PDB file of C-alpha atoms in Angstrom:
ATOM      1  CA  MET A   1       7.313   4.358  -5.798  1.00 42.00           C
ATOM      2  CA  HIS A   2       9.492   3.594  -2.881  1.00 43.00           C
ATOM      3  CA  SER A   3      10.119   0.125  -1.556  1.00 45.00           C
ATOM      4  CA  ILE A   4       9.381  -0.807   2.050  1.00 43.00           C
ATOM      5  CA  GLY A   5      13.093  -0.711   2.804  1.00 46.00           C
ATOM      6  CA  GLN A   6      13.355   2.822   1.392  1.00 43.00           C
ATOM      7  CA  TYR A   7      10.330   3.910   3.388  1.00 41.00           C
ATOM      8  CA  TYR A   8      11.894   2.475   6.523  1.00 42.00           C
ATOM      9  CA  CYS A   9      15.131   4.428   5.995  1.00 45.00           C
ATOM     10  CA  PHE A  10      13.211   7.661   5.286  1.00 41.00           C
ATOM     11  CA  MET A  11      10.967   7.241   8.297  1.00 42.00           C
ATOM     12  CA  ARG A  12      13.847   6.291  10.547  1.00 44.00           C
ATOM     13  CA  LEU A  13      15.735   9.475   9.686  1.00 39.00           C
ATOM     14  CA  THR A  14      12.616  11.549  10.171  1.00 42.00           C
ATOM     15  CA  SER A  15      11.898   9.828  13.478  1.00 42.00           C
ATOM     16  CA  LEU A  16      15.225  10.999  14.892  1.00 37.00           C
ATOM     17  CA  LEU A  17      14.142  14.598  14.398  1.00 35.00           C
ATOM     18  CA  ILE A  18      10.707  13.934  15.850  1.00 35.00           C
ATOM     19  CA  ALA A  19      12.123  12.076  18.827  1.00 38.00           C
ATOM     20  CA  ALA A  20      14.345  15.022  19.726  1.00 33.00           C
ATOM     21  CA  LEU A  21      11.274  17.262  19.940  1.00 29.00           C
ATOM     22  CA  ILE A  22       9.043  14.941  21.971  1.00 30.00           C
ATOM     23  CA  ALA A  23      11.609  13.313  24.265  1.00 33.00           C
ATOM     24  CA  ALA A  24      11.488  16.095  26.833  1.00 29.00           C
ATOM     25  CA  SER A  25       7.725  15.868  27.236  1.00 31.00           C
ATOM     26  CA  CYS A  26       6.903  12.184  26.860  1.00 32.00           C
ATOM     27  CA  GLY A  27      10.130  10.364  27.793  1.00 32.00           C
ATOM     28  CA  PRO A  28      10.906   7.026  26.153  1.00 34.00           C
ATOM     29  CA  CYS A  29       8.231   6.079  23.642  1.00 32.00           C
ATOM     30  CA  GLY A  30       7.551   2.646  22.158  1.00 32.00           C
ATOM     31  CA  PRO A  31       8.828  -0.752  23.258  1.00 32.00           C
ATOM     32  CA  VAL A  32      12.387  -0.921  24.580  1.00 31.00           C
ATOM     33  CA  LEU A  33      14.380  -4.135  24.703  1.00 31.00           C
ATOM     34  CA  ALA A  34      15.696  -4.931  28.160  1.00 34.00           C
ATOM     35  CA  GLN A  35      19.368  -3.960  28.530  1.00 33.00           C
ATOM     36  CA  ASP A  36      20.323  -7.338  29.954  1.00 35.00           C
ATOM     37  CA  ALA A  37      18.711  -9.316  27.114  1.00 37.00           C
ATOM     38  CA  VAL A  38      21.256 -11.722  25.659  1.00 38.00           C
ATOM     39  CA  VAL A  39      20.935 -13.511  22.336  1.00 39.00           C
ATOM     40  CA  HIS A  40      22.806 -16.764  21.674  1.00 44.00           C
ATOM     41  CA  VAL A  41      22.526 -18.213  18.177  1.00 46.00           C
ATOM     42  CA  THR A  42      25.050 -20.919  17.296  1.00 47.00           C
ATOM     43  CA  ALA A  43      27.858 -18.941  19.015  1.00 56.00           C
ATOM     44  CA  LEU A  44      27.724 -16.096  16.467  1.00 69.00           C
ATOM     45  CA  ARG A  45      29.126 -12.930  17.985  1.00 76.00           C
ATOM     46  CA  TYR A  46      26.899 -10.387  16.232  1.00 83.00           C
ATOM     47  CA  PRO A  47      23.773 -12.196  15.004  1.00 89.00           C
ATOM     48  CA  ALA A  48      20.966 -10.340  13.287  1.00 92.00           C
ATOM     49  CA  SER A  49      18.094  -9.874  15.724  1.00 92.00           C
ATOM     50  CA  TRP A  50      14.840  -7.956  15.987  1.00 93.00           C
ATOM     51  CA  PRO A  51      12.412  -7.414  18.906  1.00 93.00           C
ATOM     52  CA  TYR A  52       9.366  -9.668  18.681  1.00 93.00           C
ATOM     53  CA  ASP A  53       6.809  -7.050  19.729  1.00 90.00           C
ATOM     54  CA  PRO A  54       6.522  -5.257  16.347  1.00 92.00           C
ATOM     55  CA  PHE A  55       5.913  -8.629  14.678  1.00 94.00           C
ATOM     56  CA  ARG A  56       3.028  -9.190  17.080  1.00 92.00           C
ATOM     57  CA  ALA A  57       1.498  -5.978  15.692  1.00 92.00           C
ATOM     58  CA  GLY A  58       1.915  -7.487  12.226  1.00 95.00           C
ATOM     59  CA  LEU A  59       0.092 -10.645  13.281  1.00 96.00           C
ATOM     60  CA  ASP A  60      -2.734  -8.462  14.625  1.00 95.00           C
ATOM     61  CA  ALA A  61      -2.927  -6.582  11.316  1.00 96.00           C
ATOM     62  CA  PHE A  62      -3.098  -9.876   9.430  1.00 97.00           C
ATOM     63  CA  GLU A  63      -6.221 -10.851  11.387  1.00 97.00           C
ATOM     64  CA  GLU A  64      -7.747  -7.366  11.205  1.00 96.00           C
ATOM     65  CA  HIS A  65      -7.431  -7.143   7.416  1.00 95.00           C
ATOM     66  CA  ARG A  66      -7.967 -10.827   6.681  1.00 96.00           C
ATOM     67  CA  HIS A  67     -10.968  -9.929   4.493  1.00 95.00           C
ATOM     68  CA  LEU A  68      -8.471  -8.861   1.798  1.00 95.00           C
ATOM     69  CA  ALA A  69      -7.356 -12.476   1.407  1.00 96.00           C
ATOM     70  CA  PRO A  70      -9.609 -14.767   3.491  1.00 96.00           C
ATOM     71  CA  LYS A  71      -7.883 -18.044   2.547  1.00 95.00           C
ATOM     72  CA  SER A  72      -4.325 -16.783   2.613  1.00 95.00           C
ATOM     73  CA  GLU A  73      -1.309 -17.869   4.629  1.00 95.00           C
ATOM     74  CA  LEU A  74       1.280 -15.554   6.204  1.00 96.00           C
ATOM     75  CA  HIS A  75       5.022 -16.144   6.032  1.00 95.00           C
ATOM     76  CA  PHE A  76       8.010 -13.912   6.697  1.00 95.00           C
ATOM     77  CA  HIS A  77      11.181 -13.790   4.628  1.00 93.00           C
ATOM     78  CA  LEU A  78      14.648 -12.530   5.453  1.00 93.00           C
ATOM     79  CA  VAL A  79      15.759  -9.635   3.248  1.00 88.00           C
ATOM     80  CA  PRO A  80      19.554  -9.353   2.878  1.00 90.00           C
ATOM     81  CA  ASN A  81      21.162  -6.129   1.677  1.00 88.00           C
ATOM     82  CA  ASP A  82      22.312  -7.918  -1.468  1.00 86.00           C
ATOM     83  CA  PRO A  83      19.227  -9.269  -3.309  1.00 77.00           C
ATOM     84  CA  GLY A  84      21.373 -11.885  -5.003  1.00 77.00           C
ATOM     85  CA  LEU A  85      22.783 -13.293  -1.780  1.00 84.00           C
ATOM     86  CA  ALA A  86      21.782 -16.889  -1.091  1.00 83.00           C
ATOM     87  CA  LEU A  87      21.059 -17.509   2.594  1.00 87.00           C
ATOM     88  CA  ASP A  88      22.076 -21.105   3.295  1.00 88.00           C
ATOM     89  CA  ASN A  89      21.827 -23.066   6.546  1.00 90.00           C
ATOM     90  CA  VAL A  90      19.594 -20.473   8.165  1.00 92.00           C
ATOM     91  CA  GLN A  91      18.473 -21.012  11.738  1.00 93.00           C
ATOM     92  CA  ILE A  92      15.740 -18.741  13.086  1.00 94.00           C
ATOM     93  CA  VAL A  93      14.827 -18.715  16.781  1.00 94.00           C
ATOM     94  CA  ILE A  94      12.677 -16.797  19.230  1.00 92.00           C
ATOM     95  CA  GLU A  95      14.468 -16.153  22.519  1.00 89.00           C
ATOM     96  CA  HIS A  96      12.577 -15.126  25.646  1.00 85.00           C
ATOM     97  CA  GLY A  97      14.309 -15.540  28.962  1.00 78.00           C
ATOM     98  CA  ASP A  98      15.173 -19.219  29.231  1.00 78.00           C
ATOM     99  CA  GLN A  99      12.826 -20.106  26.373  1.00 80.00           C
ATOM    100  CA  ARG A 100      14.236 -20.873  22.922  1.00 86.00           C
ATOM    101  CA  LEU A 101      11.815 -21.678  20.108  1.00 89.00           C
ATOM    102  CA  VAL A 102      13.438 -22.844  16.870  1.00 93.00           C
ATOM    103  CA  LEU A 103      11.412 -21.976  13.765  1.00 94.00           C
ATOM    104  CA  ASP A 104      11.361 -23.991  10.557  1.00 93.00           C
ATOM    105  CA  ALA A 105      13.312 -21.971   7.980  1.00 91.00           C
ATOM    106  CA  GLU A 106      12.665 -22.855   4.340  1.00 88.00           C
ATOM    107  CA  LYS A 107      14.545 -20.739   1.811  1.00 84.00           C
ATOM    108  CA  ALA A 108      15.023 -18.111   4.539  1.00 88.00           C
ATOM    109  CA  GLY A 109      11.247 -17.989   5.085  1.00 91.00           C
ATOM    110  CA  PHE A 110       9.336 -18.891   8.236  1.00 95.00           C
ATOM    111  CA  VAL A 111       5.942 -18.897   9.952  1.00 95.00           C
ATOM    112  CA  LEU A 112       5.922 -16.709  13.043  1.00 93.00           C
ATOM    113  CA  PRO A 113       3.891 -18.084  15.974  1.00 91.00           C
ATOM    114  CA  ARG A 114       2.001 -15.872  18.400  1.00 88.00           C
ATOM    115  CA  LEU A 115       3.518 -16.031  21.862  1.00 84.00           C
ATOM    116  CA  THR A 116       0.826 -16.403  24.515  1.00 71.00           C
ATOM    117  CA  ARG A 117       2.362 -18.225  27.463  1.00 61.00           C
ATOM    118  CA  TYR A 118       4.436 -15.294  28.678  1.00 57.00           C
ATOM    119  CA  ASP A 119       4.467 -11.573  28.059  1.00 64.00           C
ATOM    120  CA  PRO A 120       6.330 -11.374  24.725  1.00 62.00           C
ATOM    121  CA  GLY A 121       7.547  -7.815  25.320  1.00 69.00           C
ATOM    122  CA  ASP A 122      11.183  -8.839  25.780  1.00 82.00           C
ATOM    123  CA  ALA A 123      11.219 -11.665  23.248  1.00 91.00           C
ATOM    124  CA  VAL A 124      13.731 -11.435  20.409  1.00 92.00           C
ATOM    125  CA  LEU A 125      13.732 -12.967  16.932  1.00 93.00           C
ATOM    126  CA  SER A 126      17.298 -13.988  16.041  1.00 93.00           C
ATOM    127  CA  VAL A 127      19.094 -15.450  13.034  1.00 94.00           C
ATOM    128  CA  ASN A 128      22.428 -17.235  12.830  1.00 93.00           C
ATOM    129  CA  LYS A 129      23.682 -14.710  10.283  1.00 92.00           C
ATOM    130  CA  HIS A 130      25.732 -11.568  10.882  1.00 92.00           C
ATOM    131  CA  GLN A 131      23.721  -8.412  11.454  1.00 91.00           C
ATOM    132  CA  ASN A 132      25.616  -6.567   8.690  1.00 92.00           C
ATOM    133  CA  LEU A 133      23.906  -8.770   6.107  1.00 92.00           C
ATOM    134  CA  PHE A 134      20.606  -7.046   6.890  1.00 90.00           C
ATOM    135  CA  ASP A 135      21.376  -3.649   8.466  1.00 78.00           C
ATOM    136  CA  GLN A 136      17.918  -2.051   8.835  1.00 71.00           C
ATOM    137  CA  HIS A 137      16.085  -4.574   6.635  1.00 86.00           C
ATOM    138  CA  TRP A 138      13.515  -6.352   8.770  1.00 91.00           C
ATOM    139  CA  PRO A 139      12.016  -9.684   7.705  1.00 94.00           C
ATOM    140  CA  THR A 140       9.165  -8.879   5.347  1.00 92.00           C
ATOM    141  CA  ALA A 141       5.663 -10.356   5.252  1.00 93.00           C
ATOM    142  CA  ALA A 142       4.603 -12.527   2.316  1.00 92.00           C
ATOM    143  CA  VAL A 143       0.921 -13.426   1.949  1.00 94.00           C
ATOM    144  CA  ARG A 144      -0.234 -16.091  -0.487  1.00 94.00           C
ATOM    145  CA  THR A 145      -3.561 -17.727  -1.240  1.00 95.00           C
ATOM    146  CA  PRO A 146      -3.054 -21.490  -1.776  1.00 95.00           C
ATOM    147  CA  GLY A 147      -3.866 -23.036  -5.141  1.00 95.00           C
ATOM    148  CA  LEU A 148      -2.249 -20.425  -7.368  1.00 94.00           C
ATOM    149  CA  SER A 149       0.741 -21.164  -9.562  1.00 92.00           C
ATOM    150  CA  SER A 150       4.113 -19.894  -8.370  1.00 88.00           C
ATOM    151  CA  ASP A 151       4.097 -16.957 -10.824  1.00 91.00           C
ATOM    152  CA  VAL A 152       0.625 -15.662  -9.859  1.00 94.00           C
ATOM    153  CA  LEU A 153      -0.455 -13.575  -6.854  1.00 93.00           C
ATOM    154  CA  ARG A 154      -3.780 -12.038  -5.825  1.00 95.00           C
ATOM    155  CA  MET A 155      -4.076  -8.291  -5.402  1.00 93.00           C
ATOM    156  CA  GLY A 156      -5.666  -8.906  -2.008  1.00 94.00           C
ATOM    157  CA  ASP A 157      -2.635 -10.961  -0.959  1.00 94.00           C
ATOM    158  CA  LEU A 158      -0.283  -8.082  -1.741  1.00 92.00           C
ATOM    159  CA  ARG A 159      -2.534  -5.540  -0.049  1.00 91.00           C
ATOM    160  CA  LEU A 160      -2.703  -7.694   3.072  1.00 94.00           C
ATOM    161  CA  ALA A 161       1.085  -8.129   3.074  1.00 93.00           C
ATOM    162  CA  CYS A 162       1.430  -4.355   2.912  1.00 90.00           C
ATOM    163  CA  GLN A 163      -0.856  -3.913   5.940  1.00 92.00           C
ATOM    164  CA  VAL A 164       1.242  -6.394   7.923  1.00 95.00           C
ATOM    165  CA  ASN A 165       4.536  -4.724   6.993  1.00 92.00           C
ATOM    166  CA  MET A 166       3.243  -1.235   7.752  1.00 89.00           C
ATOM    167  CA  ALA A 167       1.905  -2.367  11.147  1.00 91.00           C
ATOM    168  CA  ILE A 168       5.373  -3.710  12.005  1.00 92.00           C
ATOM    169  CA  LEU A 169       7.004  -0.482  10.858  1.00 88.00           C
ATOM    170  CA  LYS A 170       4.628   1.702  12.880  1.00 87.00           C
ATOM    171  CA  LYS A 171       5.152  -0.378  16.017  1.00 88.00           C
ATOM    172  CA  ASN A 172       8.900  -0.256  15.572  1.00 83.00           C
ATOM    173  CA  LEU A 173       8.853   3.527  15.242  1.00 81.00           C
ATOM    174  CA  GLY A 174       6.568   3.946  18.255  1.00 71.00           C
ATOM    175  CA  PHE A 175       3.169   5.622  18.649  1.00 62.00           C
ATOM    176  CA  TRP A 176       4.235   9.263  18.683  1.00 62.00           C
ATOM    177  CA  GLU A 177       6.670   8.987  15.804  1.00 67.00           C
ATOM    178  CA  SER A 178       4.265   7.090  13.537  1.00 63.00           C
ATOM    179  CA  ALA A 179       1.392   9.434  14.455  1.00 64.00           C
ATOM    180  CA  ALA A 180       3.498  12.479  13.636  1.00 62.00           C
ATOM    181  CA  LEU A 181       4.529  11.011  10.296  1.00 63.00           C
ATOM    182  CA  SER A 182       0.908  10.192   9.481  1.00 59.00           C
ATOM    183  CA  VAL A 183      -0.011  13.834  10.120  1.00 57.00           C
ATOM    184  CA  LEU A 184       2.893  15.112   8.032  1.00 54.00           C
ATOM    185  CA  ALA A 185       1.976  12.785   5.176  1.00 53.00           C
ATOM    186  CA  GLY A 186      -1.743  13.568   5.443  1.00 50.00           C
ATOM    187  CA  ARG A 187      -2.856   9.953   5.620  1.00 55.00           C
ATOM    188  CA  ARG A 188      -3.558   7.160   8.098  1.00 60.00           C
ATOM    189  CA  ASP A 189      -3.265   4.218   5.738  1.00 67.00           C
ATOM    190  CA  TRP A 190       0.350   4.052   4.595  1.00 67.00           C
ATOM    191  CA  CYS A 191      -0.452   1.387   2.008  1.00 79.00           C
ATOM    192  CA  PHE A 192      -2.395   3.841  -0.173  1.00 67.00           C
ATOM    193  CA  VAL A 193      -0.296   6.947  -0.526  1.00 55.00           C
ATOM    194  CA  GLY A 194      -1.871   8.820  -3.381  1.00 53.00           C
ATOM    195  CA  ARG A 195      -4.047   9.059  -6.427  1.00 48.00           C
ATOM    196  CA  HIS A 196      -1.656   7.313  -8.778  1.00 46.00           C
ATOM    197  CA  GLY A 197      -0.649   4.332  -6.712  1.00 51.00           C
ATOM    198  CA  GLY A 198       0.093   2.826  -3.350  1.00 58.00           C
ATOM    199  CA  GLN A 199       2.957   1.428  -1.369  1.00 71.00           C
ATOM    200  CA  SER A 200       5.382  -0.998  -2.976  1.00 78.00           C
ATOM    201  CA  VAL A 201       5.380  -4.629  -1.859  1.00 82.00           C
ATOM    202  CA  ARG A 202       8.418  -6.863  -2.170  1.00 83.00           C
ATOM    203  CA  ILE A 203       8.060  -9.834  -4.541  1.00 86.00           C
ATOM    204  CA  PRO A 204      10.084 -12.988  -3.729  1.00 80.00           C
ATOM    205  CA  PHE A 205      11.486 -13.226  -7.271  1.00 84.00           C
ATOM    206  CA  ALA A 206      12.703 -10.865  -9.972  1.00 89.00           C
ATOM    207  CA  PHE A 207      10.276  -9.959 -12.761  1.00 94.00           C
ATOM    208  CA  GLN A 208      10.161  -7.645 -15.752  1.00 94.00           C
ATOM    209  CA  ALA A 209       6.474  -7.695 -16.707  1.00 95.00           C
ATOM    210  CA  VAL A 210       3.101  -8.381 -15.124  1.00 95.00           C
ATOM    211  CA  THR A 211      -0.386  -8.955 -16.494  1.00 96.00           C
ATOM    212  CA  LEU A 212      -3.383  -8.007 -14.333  1.00 94.00           C
ATOM    213  CA  HIS A 213      -6.621  -9.987 -14.786  1.00 96.00           C
ATOM    214  CA  ASP A 214      -9.813  -8.739 -13.121  1.00 95.00           C
ATOM    215  CA  GLY A 215     -12.903 -10.253 -14.718  1.00 93.00           C
ATOM    216  CA  ASP A 216     -13.017  -8.983 -18.305  1.00 94.00           C
ATOM    217  CA  ARG A 217     -10.392  -6.335 -17.618  1.00 93.00           C
ATOM    218  CA  THR A 218      -6.762  -7.049 -18.523  1.00 95.00           C
ATOM    219  CA  GLU A 219      -3.728  -4.795 -18.359  1.00 93.00           C
ATOM    220  CA  ARG A 220      -0.065  -5.527 -19.042  1.00 94.00           C
ATOM    221  CA  ARG A 221       2.835  -3.584 -17.543  1.00 92.00           C
ATOM    222  CA  THR A 222       6.518  -3.884 -18.412  1.00 94.00           C
ATOM    223  CA  TRP A 223       9.804  -2.497 -17.062  1.00 94.00           C
ATOM    224  CA  PRO A 224      13.150  -2.069 -18.834  1.00 94.00           C
ATOM    225  CA  THR A 225      15.050  -3.729 -15.966  1.00 93.00           C
ATOM    226  CA  PRO A 226      14.239  -6.548 -13.504  1.00 92.00           C
ATOM    227  CA  GLN A 227      12.103  -5.536 -10.525  1.00 92.00           C
ATOM    228  CA  LEU A 228      11.880  -6.901  -6.972  1.00 87.00           C
ATOM    229  CA  SER A 229       8.860  -4.920  -5.784  1.00 88.00           C
ATOM    230  CA  LEU A 230       5.468  -3.964  -7.191  1.00 88.00           C
ATOM    231  CA  SER A 231       3.651  -0.699  -6.543  1.00 84.00           C
ATOM    232  CA  LEU A 232       0.064  -1.438  -5.559  1.00 79.00           C
ATOM    233  CA  PRO A 233      -2.675   0.488  -7.338  1.00 74.00           C
ATOM    234  CA  SER A 234      -4.951   2.370  -4.985  1.00 60.00           C
ATOM    235  CA  ASP A 235      -8.648   1.491  -4.623  1.00 58.00           C
ATOM    236  CA  ARG A 236      -9.487   4.398  -6.930  1.00 56.00           C
ATOM    237  CA  HIS A 237      -8.100   2.418  -9.842  1.00 67.00           C
ATOM    238  CA  GLY A 238     -10.890  -0.127  -9.422  1.00 79.00           C
ATOM    239  CA  TRP A 239      -8.756  -3.263  -9.232  1.00 88.00           C
ATOM    240  CA  SER A 240     -10.549  -5.694  -6.929  1.00 92.00           C
ATOM    241  CA  ASP A 241      -8.873  -7.782  -4.234  1.00 92.00           C
ATOM    242  CA  GLY A 242      -9.545 -10.818  -6.430  1.00 95.00           C
ATOM    243  CA  THR A 243      -7.410  -9.438  -9.274  1.00 95.00           C
ATOM    244  CA  LEU A 244      -4.848 -12.009 -10.398  1.00 96.00           C
ATOM    245  CA  ILE A 245      -1.351 -10.706 -11.130  1.00 95.00           C
ATOM    246  CA  GLU A 246       0.645 -12.912 -13.476  1.00 96.00           C
ATOM    247  CA  PHE A 247       4.392 -12.260 -13.302  1.00 95.00           C
ATOM    248  CA  ASP A 248       6.930 -12.793 -16.077  1.00 93.00           C
ATOM    249  CA  ALA A 249       9.716 -13.952 -13.803  1.00 88.00           C
ATOM    250  CA  VAL A 250      13.339 -13.347 -14.761  1.00 87.00           C
ATOM    251  CA  PRO A 251      15.195 -16.686 -14.886  1.00 79.00           C
ATOM    252  CA  ALA A 252      17.756 -17.105 -12.094  1.00 68.00           C
ATOM    253  CA  ASN A 253      21.390 -17.107 -13.190  1.00 62.00           C
TER     254      ASN A 253
END
């Protein structure tokens, strides 16, 4: 299965073709960052930055699908092009006009607040790292239910993270582009793409085997090489949201 980053690249290329067809009839579609918006992050000339509005769609999706993981917490993590790159001394801010909100960055992860005081349409999420480190890789959602060991995740947590990431992707593409792709793909829920599995969700550590525990049912899966994402089984496979996924993490070098 494809990773979220691969899906983004595929959809972005497809969207260029779609946009050429619909531009004449509908004009600009989706949120557009103001041309005079300026980002200043520790004097870096080309900092990585993303419009805030798609993240707001992700926060909405987290609340809408909260039943998948009722006690979970939502964080976002920066995803560099090189998975082995250590991001040190990261500063993450939200810029909106003369407002500047500094977020607490722990291991390149952060909690994203919901902006309510002003219209967040022109707000920008910025990082004091060069944009080439990320290219088209947006920060990715990570959902975790407290109380589990570091090498265990709930199936519902991963499914909820997928819903958040797909909501951000759809908002970033715009209504018409995402609607057209949904029609072409024959589905509305991008997290469950077929009979044999669903969308892949990024895992914050490398692993080479997992064991699924759902009541009396247990299943072990292995891979010949380290993995950084896990393909979610669709609902047809019968794995409940409460399924515990135990990862055999690959030790860091």
